mmCIF file of C-alpha atoms in Angstrom:
data_model
loop_
_atom_site.group_PDB
_atom_site.id
_atom_site.type_symbol
_atom_site.label_atom_id
_atom_site.label_comp_id
_atom_site.label_asym_id
_atom_site.label_seq_id
_atom_site.Cartn_x
_atom_site.Cartn_y
_atom_site.Cartn_z
ATOM 1 C CA LYS A 1 14.618 38.791 4.282
ATOM 2 C CA SER A 2 11.154 37.761 5.361
ATOM 3 C CA PRO A 3 10.260 34.367 6.881
ATOM 4 C CA LYS A 4 8.364 33.749 3.620
ATOM 5 C CA GLU A 5 11.517 34.261 1.546
ATOM 6 C CA ASP A 6 13.528 31.955 3.895
ATOM 7 C CA LYS A 7 10.989 29.262 3.142
ATOM 8 C CA LYS A 8 11.487 29.746 -0.631
ATOM 9 C CA ILE A 9 15.240 29.537 -0.147
ATOM 10 C CA ASP A 10 14.908 26.305 1.715
ATOM 11 C CA GLU A 11 12.516 24.940 -1.006
ATOM 12 C CA THR A 12 15.006 25.978 -3.724
ATOM 13 C CA LYS A 13 17.990 24.304 -1.944
ATOM 14 C CA ARG A 14 15.977 21.142 -1.645
ATOM 15 C CA LYS A 15 15.078 21.155 -5.403
ATOM 16 C CA ILE A 16 18.756 21.568 -6.308
ATOM 17 C CA GLU A 17 19.506 18.513 -4.145
ATOM 18 C CA GLN A 18 16.624 16.705 -5.808
ATOM 19 C CA ILE A 19 18.140 17.463 -9.267
ATOM 20 C CA SER A 20 21.495 16.120 -8.143
ATOM 21 C CA PHE A 21 19.870 12.951 -6.931
ATOM 22 C CA ILE A 22 18.007 12.482 -10.249
ATOM 23 C CA GLU A 23 21.228 13.141 -12.252
ATOM 24 C CA TYR A 24 23.084 10.567 -10.162
ATOM 25 C CA SER A 25 20.248 7.938 -10.468
ATOM 26 C CA LEU A 26 20.065 8.295 -14.224
ATOM 27 C CA GLN A 27 23.749 7.621 -14.447
ATOM 28 C CA ASN A 28 23.588 4.692 -12.137
ATOM 29 C CA PRO A 29 20.616 2.575 -13.100
ATOM 30 C CA VAL A 30 19.733 -0.534 -11.097
ATOM 31 C CA ASP A 31 19.188 -3.942 -12.808
ATOM 32 C CA PHE A 32 15.540 -4.083 -13.631
ATOM 33 C CA LYS A 33 13.417 -6.203 -15.950
ATOM 34 C CA PRO A 34 9.711 -5.684 -15.206
ATOM 35 C CA ASN A 35 7.168 -8.164 -16.546
ATOM 36 C CA ASN A 36 3.593 -7.110 -16.924
ATOM 37 C CA MET A 37 1.483 -9.607 -15.079
ATOM 38 C CA GLY A 38 -0.681 -10.081 -18.146
ATOM 39 C CA GLU A 39 -4.412 -9.983 -18.986
ATOM 40 C CA ASN A 40 -5.433 -12.484 -16.459
ATOM 41 C CA ILE A 41 -4.697 -9.881 -13.807
ATOM 42 C CA ASN A 42 -4.379 -6.495 -15.561
ATOM 43 C CA SER A 43 -7.128 -4.797 -17.487
ATOM 44 C CA LYS A 44 -8.015 -1.339 -19.041
ATOM 45 C CA TYR A 45 -8.698 -0.136 -15.445
ATOM 46 C CA ASP A 46 -6.325 0.723 -12.704
ATOM 47 C CA GLU A 47 -4.939 -2.257 -10.661
ATOM 48 C CA TYR A 48 -2.944 -1.607 -7.430
ATOM 49 C CA LEU A 49 -2.448 -2.651 -3.801
ATOM 50 C CA PRO A 50 -1.483 -6.341 -4.355
ATOM 51 C CA THR A 51 -1.130 -8.980 -1.634
ATOM 52 C CA LEU A 52 0.259 -12.526 -1.782
ATOM 53 C CA THR A 53 -0.702 -15.295 0.684
ATOM 54 C CA ALA A 54 2.103 -16.920 2.623
ATOM 55 C CA ASP A 55 2.130 -19.952 0.295
ATOM 56 C CA GLU A 56 2.333 -17.571 -2.709
ATOM 57 C CA GLN A 57 -0.602 -19.479 -4.394
ATOM 58 C CA THR A 58 -3.376 -16.832 -3.977
ATOM 59 C CA PHE A 59 -2.993 -13.280 -5.337
ATOM 60 C CA ILE A 60 -5.429 -10.506 -4.380
ATOM 61 C CA PHE A 61 -5.455 -6.935 -5.620
ATOM 62 C CA THR A 62 -7.638 -3.794 -5.840
ATOM 63 C CA ARG A 63 -9.218 -2.657 -9.121
ATOM 64 C CA LEU A 64 -10.859 0.721 -9.770
ATOM 65 C CA ILE A 65 -13.803 0.372 -12.136
ATOM 66 C CA PRO A 66 -15.715 3.490 -13.370
ATOM 67 C CA ASP A 67 -19.394 3.364 -14.230
ATOM 68 C CA THR A 68 -20.330 -0.118 -13.111
ATOM 69 C CA ILE A 69 -23.360 -2.049 -12.072
ATOM 70 C CA ASP A 70 -22.698 -3.287 -8.507
ATOM 71 C CA PHE A 71 -25.337 -5.056 -6.398
ATOM 72 C CA GLY A 72 -27.882 -4.148 -8.996
ATOM 73 C CA LEU A 73 -27.199 -0.360 -8.744
ATOM 74 C CA LYS A 74 -25.212 1.898 -11.172
ATOM 75 C CA ILE A 75 -22.177 3.302 -9.342
ATOM 76 C CA LEU A 76 -19.964 5.986 -10.803
ATOM 77 C CA MET A 77 -16.662 4.638 -9.349
ATOM 78 C CA VAL A 78 -16.077 1.539 -7.275
ATOM 79 C CA GLU A 79 -12.904 -0.103 -5.865
ATOM 80 C CA ASP A 80 -13.222 -3.790 -5.291
ATOM 81 C CA PHE A 81 -10.989 -6.805 -4.564
ATOM 82 C CA PHE A 82 -10.118 -9.240 -7.342
ATOM 83 C CA GLU A 83 -8.585 -12.652 -6.600
ATOM 84 C CA THR A 84 -6.692 -15.309 -8.623
ATOM 85 C CA ASN A 85 -5.099 -18.631 -7.856
ATOM 86 C CA LYS A 86 -2.019 -20.212 -9.328
ATOM 87 C CA VAL A 87 -2.643 -23.366 -11.331
ATOM 88 C CA ASP A 88 0.308 -25.149 -12.951
ATOM 89 C CA GLY A 89 2.555 -22.258 -12.252
ATOM 90 C CA LYS A 90 0.251 -19.646 -13.856
ATOM 91 C CA TRP A 91 -2.329 -17.264 -12.504
ATOM 92 C CA GLU A 92 -5.964 -17.987 -13.475
ATOM 93 C CA LYS A 93 -8.252 -15.136 -14.788
ATOM 94 C CA ALA A 94 -8.880 -12.913 -11.846
ATOM 95 C CA LYS A 95 -12.367 -12.747 -10.501
ATOM 96 C CA LYS A 96 -14.162 -10.378 -8.233
ATOM 97 C CA MET A 97 -13.977 -11.617 -4.668
ATOM 98 C CA PRO A 98 -17.473 -12.534 -3.201
ATOM 99 C CA GLN A 99 -18.923 -11.109 -0.053
ATOM 100 C CA PRO A 100 -18.126 -10.530 2.733
ATOM 101 C CA PHE A 101 -15.085 -8.507 1.457
ATOM 102 C CA ASN A 102 -16.758 -6.632 -1.384
ATOM 103 C CA SER A 103 -19.794 -4.458 -0.754
ATOM 104 C CA MET A 104 -21.443 -1.588 -2.382
ATOM 105 C CA GLU A 105 -18.809 0.766 -0.898
ATOM 106 C CA ASN A 106 -15.159 1.017 -1.902
ATOM 107 C CA GLU A 107 -12.799 -1.658 -0.585
ATOM 108 C CA GLY A 108 -9.058 -1.965 -1.025
ATOM 109 C CA ALA A 109 -5.665 -2.864 0.482
ATOM 110 C CA LEU A 110 -6.191 -6.292 1.848
ATOM 111 C CA SER A 111 -3.497 -7.737 4.152
ATOM 112 C CA ILE A 112 -3.711 -11.266 5.396
ATOM 113 C CA SER A 113 -2.013 -12.517 8.567
ATOM 114 C CA PRO A 114 0.821 -15.069 8.160
ATOM 115 C CA ASP A 115 -1.429 -17.935 9.444
ATOM 116 C CA GLY A 116 -4.061 -17.063 6.869
ATOM 117 C CA ARG A 117 -6.808 -16.679 9.524
ATOM 118 C CA THR A 118 -7.267 -12.921 9.731
ATOM 119 C CA ALA A 119 -7.696 -10.296 7.038
ATOM 120 C CA TYR A 120 -7.310 -6.580 7.408
ATOM 121 C CA PHE A 121 -8.586 -4.148 4.755
ATOM 122 C CA THR A 122 -9.962 -0.780 4.087
ATOM 123 C CA ARG A 123 -13.707 0.048 3.571
ATOM 124 C CA CYS A 124 -14.996 3.612 2.801
ATOM 125 C CA ASN A 125 -18.138 5.404 3.676
ATOM 126 C CA SER A 126 -19.771 2.592 5.469
ATOM 127 C CA ARG A 127 -22.529 3.268 7.918
ATOM 128 C CA ASP A 128 -20.404 2.090 10.893
ATOM 129 C CA SER A 129 -17.382 4.192 9.890
ATOM 130 C CA TYR A 130 -15.767 6.823 12.025
ATOM 131 C CA GLY A 131 -14.415 8.710 9.120
ATOM 132 C CA SER A 132 -14.231 8.680 5.312
ATOM 133 C CA CYS A 133 -12.292 5.284 5.251
ATOM 134 C CA ASP A 134 -11.707 2.910 8.114
ATOM 135 C CA LEU A 135 -9.901 -0.316 8.837
ATOM 136 C CA TYR A 136 -11.821 -3.514 9.098
ATOM 137 C CA SER A 137 -10.965 -7.127 9.983
ATOM 138 C CA SER A 138 -12.457 -10.546 9.269
ATOM 139 C CA GLU A 139 -11.623 -13.997 10.714
ATOM 140 C CA LYS A 140 -11.551 -17.179 8.736
ATOM 141 C CA ILE A 141 -13.498 -20.000 10.443
ATOM 142 C CA GLY A 142 -13.231 -23.144 8.590
ATOM 143 C CA SER A 143 -13.428 -22.211 4.940
ATOM 144 C CA ARG A 144 -15.611 -19.082 5.533
ATOM 145 C CA TRP A 145 -14.700 -15.517 6.313
ATOM 146 C CA THR A 146 -16.866 -13.847 9.008
ATOM 147 C CA GLU A 147 -18.662 -10.570 8.365
ATOM 148 C CA PRO A 148 -16.016 -7.799 8.526
ATOM 149 C CA LYS A 149 -15.920 -5.710 11.706
ATOM 150 C CA ASN A 150 -14.810 -2.027 12.054
ATOM 151 C CA MET A 151 -11.609 -2.191 14.127
ATOM 152 C CA GLY A 152 -12.961 0.432 16.379
ATOM 153 C CA ALA A 153 -12.362 3.951 17.699
ATOM 154 C CA THR A 154 -8.974 3.015 19.145
ATOM 155 C CA ILE A 155 -7.526 2.431 15.647
ATOM 156 C CA ASN A 156 -9.907 4.428 13.333
ATOM 157 C CA SER A 157 -10.414 8.153 13.496
ATOM 158 C CA SER A 158 -12.568 10.774 11.919
ATOM 159 C CA ALA A 159 -9.802 11.225 9.375
ATOM 160 C CA TRP A 160 -8.764 8.828 6.402
ATOM 161 C CA ASP A 161 -7.387 5.520 7.662
ATOM 162 C CA SER A 162 -6.221 2.946 5.146
ATOM 163 C CA GLN A 163 -3.696 0.610 3.567
ATOM 164 C CA PRO A 164 -3.012 -1.793 6.407
ATOM 165 C CA THR A 165 -0.089 -4.282 6.503
ATOM 166 C CA ILE A 166 0.330 -6.865 9.184
ATOM 167 C CA ALA A 167 3.731 -8.019 10.486
ATOM 168 C CA SER A 168 4.781 -11.603 10.607
ATOM 169 C CA ASP A 169 4.127 -11.587 14.418
ATOM 170 C CA GLY A 170 0.426 -11.181 13.574
ATOM 171 C CA ARG A 171 0.270 -8.322 16.161
ATOM 172 C CA THR A 172 2.069 -5.301 14.631
ATOM 173 C CA LEU A 173 -0.236 -3.486 12.212
ATOM 174 C CA PHE A 174 1.081 -0.584 10.050
ATOM 175 C CA PHE A 175 -1.386 1.639 8.227
ATOM 176 C CA VAL A 176 -1.750 5.102 6.626
ATOM 177 C CA SER A 177 -3.682 8.083 8.022
ATOM 178 C CA ASN A 178 -3.974 11.833 7.604
ATOM 179 C CA ARG A 179 -5.166 12.300 11.202
ATOM 180 C CA ARG A 180 -3.836 14.996 13.457
ATOM 181 C CA GLY A 181 -0.487 14.333 15.246
ATOM 182 C CA GLY A 182 1.452 13.141 12.279
ATOM 183 C CA LYS A 183 4.525 14.607 10.548
ATOM 184 C CA GLY A 184 2.983 15.628 7.322
ATOM 185 C CA LYS A 185 0.051 15.010 4.936
ATOM 186 C CA ASN A 186 -0.367 11.258 4.935
ATOM 187 C CA ASP A 187 1.838 9.365 7.435
ATOM 188 C CA ILE A 188 2.566 5.693 8.311
ATOM 189 C CA TRP A 189 1.273 4.665 11.767
ATOM 190 C CA TYR A 190 1.398 1.480 13.733
ATOM 191 C CA THR A 191 -0.539 -0.290 16.480
ATOM 192 C CA TYR A 192 0.239 -3.488 18.495
ATOM 193 C CA LYS A 193 -2.305 -6.219 19.496
ATOM 194 C CA LYS A 194 -1.918 -6.976 23.260
ATOM 195 C CA ASP A 195 -2.386 -10.413 24.882
ATOM 196 C CA ASP A 196 -5.899 -9.469 25.724
ATOM 197 C CA GLY A 197 -6.709 -8.928 22.044
ATOM 198 C CA LYS A 198 -7.027 -5.223 22.323
ATOM 199 C CA TRP A 199 -4.995 -2.865 20.076
ATOM 200 C CA THR A 200 -2.694 -0.073 21.446
ATOM 201 C CA LYS A 201 -3.322 3.557 20.491
ATOM 202 C CA PRO A 202 -1.660 4.149 17.075
ATOM 203 C CA VAL A 203 1.716 5.869 17.011
ATOM 204 C CA SER A 204 3.082 7.764 13.966
ATOM 205 C CA LEU A 205 6.459 6.481 12.811
ATOM 206 C CA ASP A 206 9.322 8.991 13.475
ATOM 207 C CA SER A 207 10.793 11.472 11.060
ATOM 208 C CA THR A 208 13.209 8.837 9.762
ATOM 209 C CA ILE A 209 10.172 7.584 7.701
ATOM 210 C CA ASN A 210 7.513 10.232 7.843
ATOM 211 C CA THR A 211 8.048 13.670 6.324
ATOM 212 C CA PRO A 212 6.068 16.928 5.605
ATOM 213 C CA GLY A 213 4.897 15.143 2.387
ATOM 214 C CA ASN A 214 3.051 11.888 1.848
ATOM 215 C CA GLU A 215 4.235 8.441 2.988
ATOM 216 C CA MET A 216 1.866 5.706 1.829
ATOM 217 C CA TYR A 217 1.474 2.144 0.660
ATOM 218 C CA PRO A 218 3.405 0.515 3.439
ATOM 219 C CA PHE A 219 4.461 -3.182 3.202
ATOM 220 C CA ILE A 220 6.293 -4.985 6.056
ATOM 221 C CA HIS A 221 8.117 -8.010 4.606
ATOM 222 C CA PRO A 222 7.427 -11.443 6.453
ATOM 223 C CA SER A 223 11.042 -11.455 7.479
ATOM 224 C CA ASN A 224 10.197 -8.413 9.712
ATOM 225 C CA THR A 225 13.452 -6.710 8.692
ATOM 226 C CA THR A 226 12.377 -4.353 5.953
ATOM 227 C CA LEU A 227 9.551 -1.824 5.456
ATOM 228 C CA TYR A 228 8.736 -0.852 1.913
ATOM 229 C CA PHE A 229 6.608 2.229 1.145
ATOM 230 C CA SER A 230 6.043 5.101 -1.315
ATOM 231 C CA SER A 231 6.817 8.737 -0.666
ATOM 232 C CA ASP A 232 6.533 11.971 -2.635
ATOM 233 C CA TYR A 233 8.939 13.856 -0.362
ATOM 234 C CA HIS A 234 12.045 11.684 0.239
ATOM 235 C CA PHE A 235 14.503 12.295 -2.664
ATOM 236 C CA GLY A 236 13.134 10.571 -5.767
ATOM 237 C CA MET A 237 12.688 10.616 -9.462
ATOM 238 C CA GLY A 238 9.318 12.433 -9.264
ATOM 239 C CA GLY A 239 5.764 11.692 -8.062
ATOM 240 C CA PHE A 240 5.669 8.712 -5.680
ATOM 241 C CA ASP A 241 8.872 6.657 -5.456
ATOM 242 C CA ILE A 242 9.385 3.299 -3.765
ATOM 243 C CA PHE A 243 11.682 3.281 -0.697
ATOM 244 C CA TYR A 244 12.822 0.673 1.682
ATOM 245 C CA ALA A 245 13.886 1.036 5.302
ATOM 246 C CA ASN A 246 15.683 -1.748 7.090
ATOM 247 C CA ILE A 247 15.077 -2.459 10.857
ATOM 248 C CA GLU A 248 18.157 -2.598 13.042
ATOM 249 C CA ASN A 249 17.963 -3.073 16.849
ATOM 250 C CA GLY A 250 14.205 -2.335 16.784
ATOM 251 C CA HIS A 251 14.557 0.948 14.834
ATOM 252 C CA PHE A 252 14.261 2.005 11.243
ATOM 253 C CA VAL A 253 17.376 2.952 9.383
ATOM 254 C CA PHE A 254 16.997 5.976 7.056
ATOM 255 C CA PRO A 255 15.135 4.804 4.014
ATOM 256 C CA GLN A 256 16.787 4.277 0.567
ATOM 257 C CA ASN A 257 15.377 4.875 -2.855
ATOM 258 C CA ILE A 258 14.988 1.575 -4.564
ATOM 259 C CA GLY A 259 16.550 3.048 -7.693
ATOM 260 C CA TYR A 260 15.904 4.112 -11.300
ATOM 261 C CA PRO A 261 14.500 2.737 -13.566
ATOM 262 C CA VAL A 262 12.173 1.040 -11.007
ATOM 263 C CA ASN A 263 11.261 4.552 -9.933
ATOM 264 C CA THR A 264 10.468 7.014 -12.695
ATOM 265 C CA SER A 265 8.883 10.459 -12.903
ATOM 266 C CA ALA A 266 5.494 8.632 -12.756
ATOM 267 C CA ASN A 267 3.903 7.297 -9.492
ATOM 268 C CA GLU A 268 5.362 3.959 -8.418
ATOM 269 C CA THR A 269 3.282 2.466 -5.514
ATOM 270 C CA SER A 270 2.030 -0.709 -3.923
ATOM 271 C CA PHE A 271 5.397 -2.507 -3.752
ATOM 272 C CA ILE A 272 5.393 -5.934 -2.059
ATOM 273 C CA VAL A 273 8.063 -8.708 -1.931
ATOM 274 C CA SER A 274 7.047 -12.352 -1.949
ATOM 275 C CA PRO A 275 7.649 -14.230 1.295
ATOM 276 C CA SER A 276 10.420 -16.247 -0.517
ATOM 277 C CA GLY A 277 12.106 -12.968 -1.390
ATOM 278 C CA LYS A 278 12.393 -13.925 -5.035
ATOM 279 C CA LYS A 279 9.874 -11.685 -6.606
ATOM 280 C CA ALA A 280 8.544 -8.112 -6.162
ATOM 281 C CA ILE A 281 5.164 -6.864 -7.457
ATOM 282 C CA PHE A 282 4.278 -3.213 -7.728
ATOM 283 C CA SER A 283 1.898 -0.828 -9.537
ATOM 284 C CA THR A 284 2.841 1.754 -12.165
ATOM 285 C CA PHE A 285 1.958 3.129 -15.575
ATOM 286 C CA LEU A 286 4.261 1.895 -18.416
ATOM 287 C CA ASN A 287 3.823 1.972 -22.164
ATOM 288 C CA ASP A 288 3.582 -1.741 -22.612
ATOM 289 C CA GLY A 289 0.353 -2.222 -20.785
ATOM 290 C CA PHE A 290 -3.372 -2.091 -21.361
ATOM 291 C CA GLY A 291 -3.688 1.716 -20.792
ATOM 292 C CA ALA A 292 -3.822 2.284 -17.078
ATOM 293 C CA LYS A 293 -1.937 1.604 -13.822
ATOM 294 C CA GLU A 294 -0.940 -2.075 -13.893
ATOM 295 C CA LEU A 295 0.753 -4.645 -11.805
ATOM 296 C CA TYR A 296 4.260 -5.709 -12.756
ATOM 297 C CA GLU A 297 6.550 -8.278 -11.189
#
């Protein structure tokens, strides 16, 4: 009879609907043959947040390494970028990216513009940050990348800002933040680069995408017609599930769960689709790996 009990009734109804969704998904599995990307990419540590260049010949991802020596100092936990190139159709052994992308701080979630000249990524706890983690950008001049710059107070906040993905127009940037003004815990936001090079004030995606829970790991496909992301609130198999939302007439259609057994009771995140549309890569924990979150295609 109290408002508190009404909330519990709503939560119970939602859980019953969740169970129905799981039962249906288990009875209607999607075609799925995941391939572990192998020891040249995966390790005993967590790998996630992959990105492919437009020509699909360079692959960059984030690795979480505990107890490491970085820049001559012992660091308890560090996230860094690793990079590999395709040679004769196979990925070479991934190597830690050089400066300016990796620093003594945590870096992750690299997104490169379609023309390959601008990189957007996350750096945490830097001296010039506005919050715990901020978005940074770097320009490629010739064969060298410029020193990354904080994208400024218009985009970054005193909250956690991370996981950028740039659209094929090179101007629309989606990212994740837990700042005030969103729909839930972590939400997907977007900003647009104007003709004068300045970015608009970020706007939270509407309740079609964002929920009272967490929406994270966005990836806007180069076709500019589909947004992929992970959510722990939209109906799924448990934990974070992968969803996709098509864009029709400039608006997102209600997102669809990508299906079981792609999604499981574990956390499925960091889903990207190659520019050609022939391959998808994502991060999860399966029993055939090296013992941590790994990248599958």
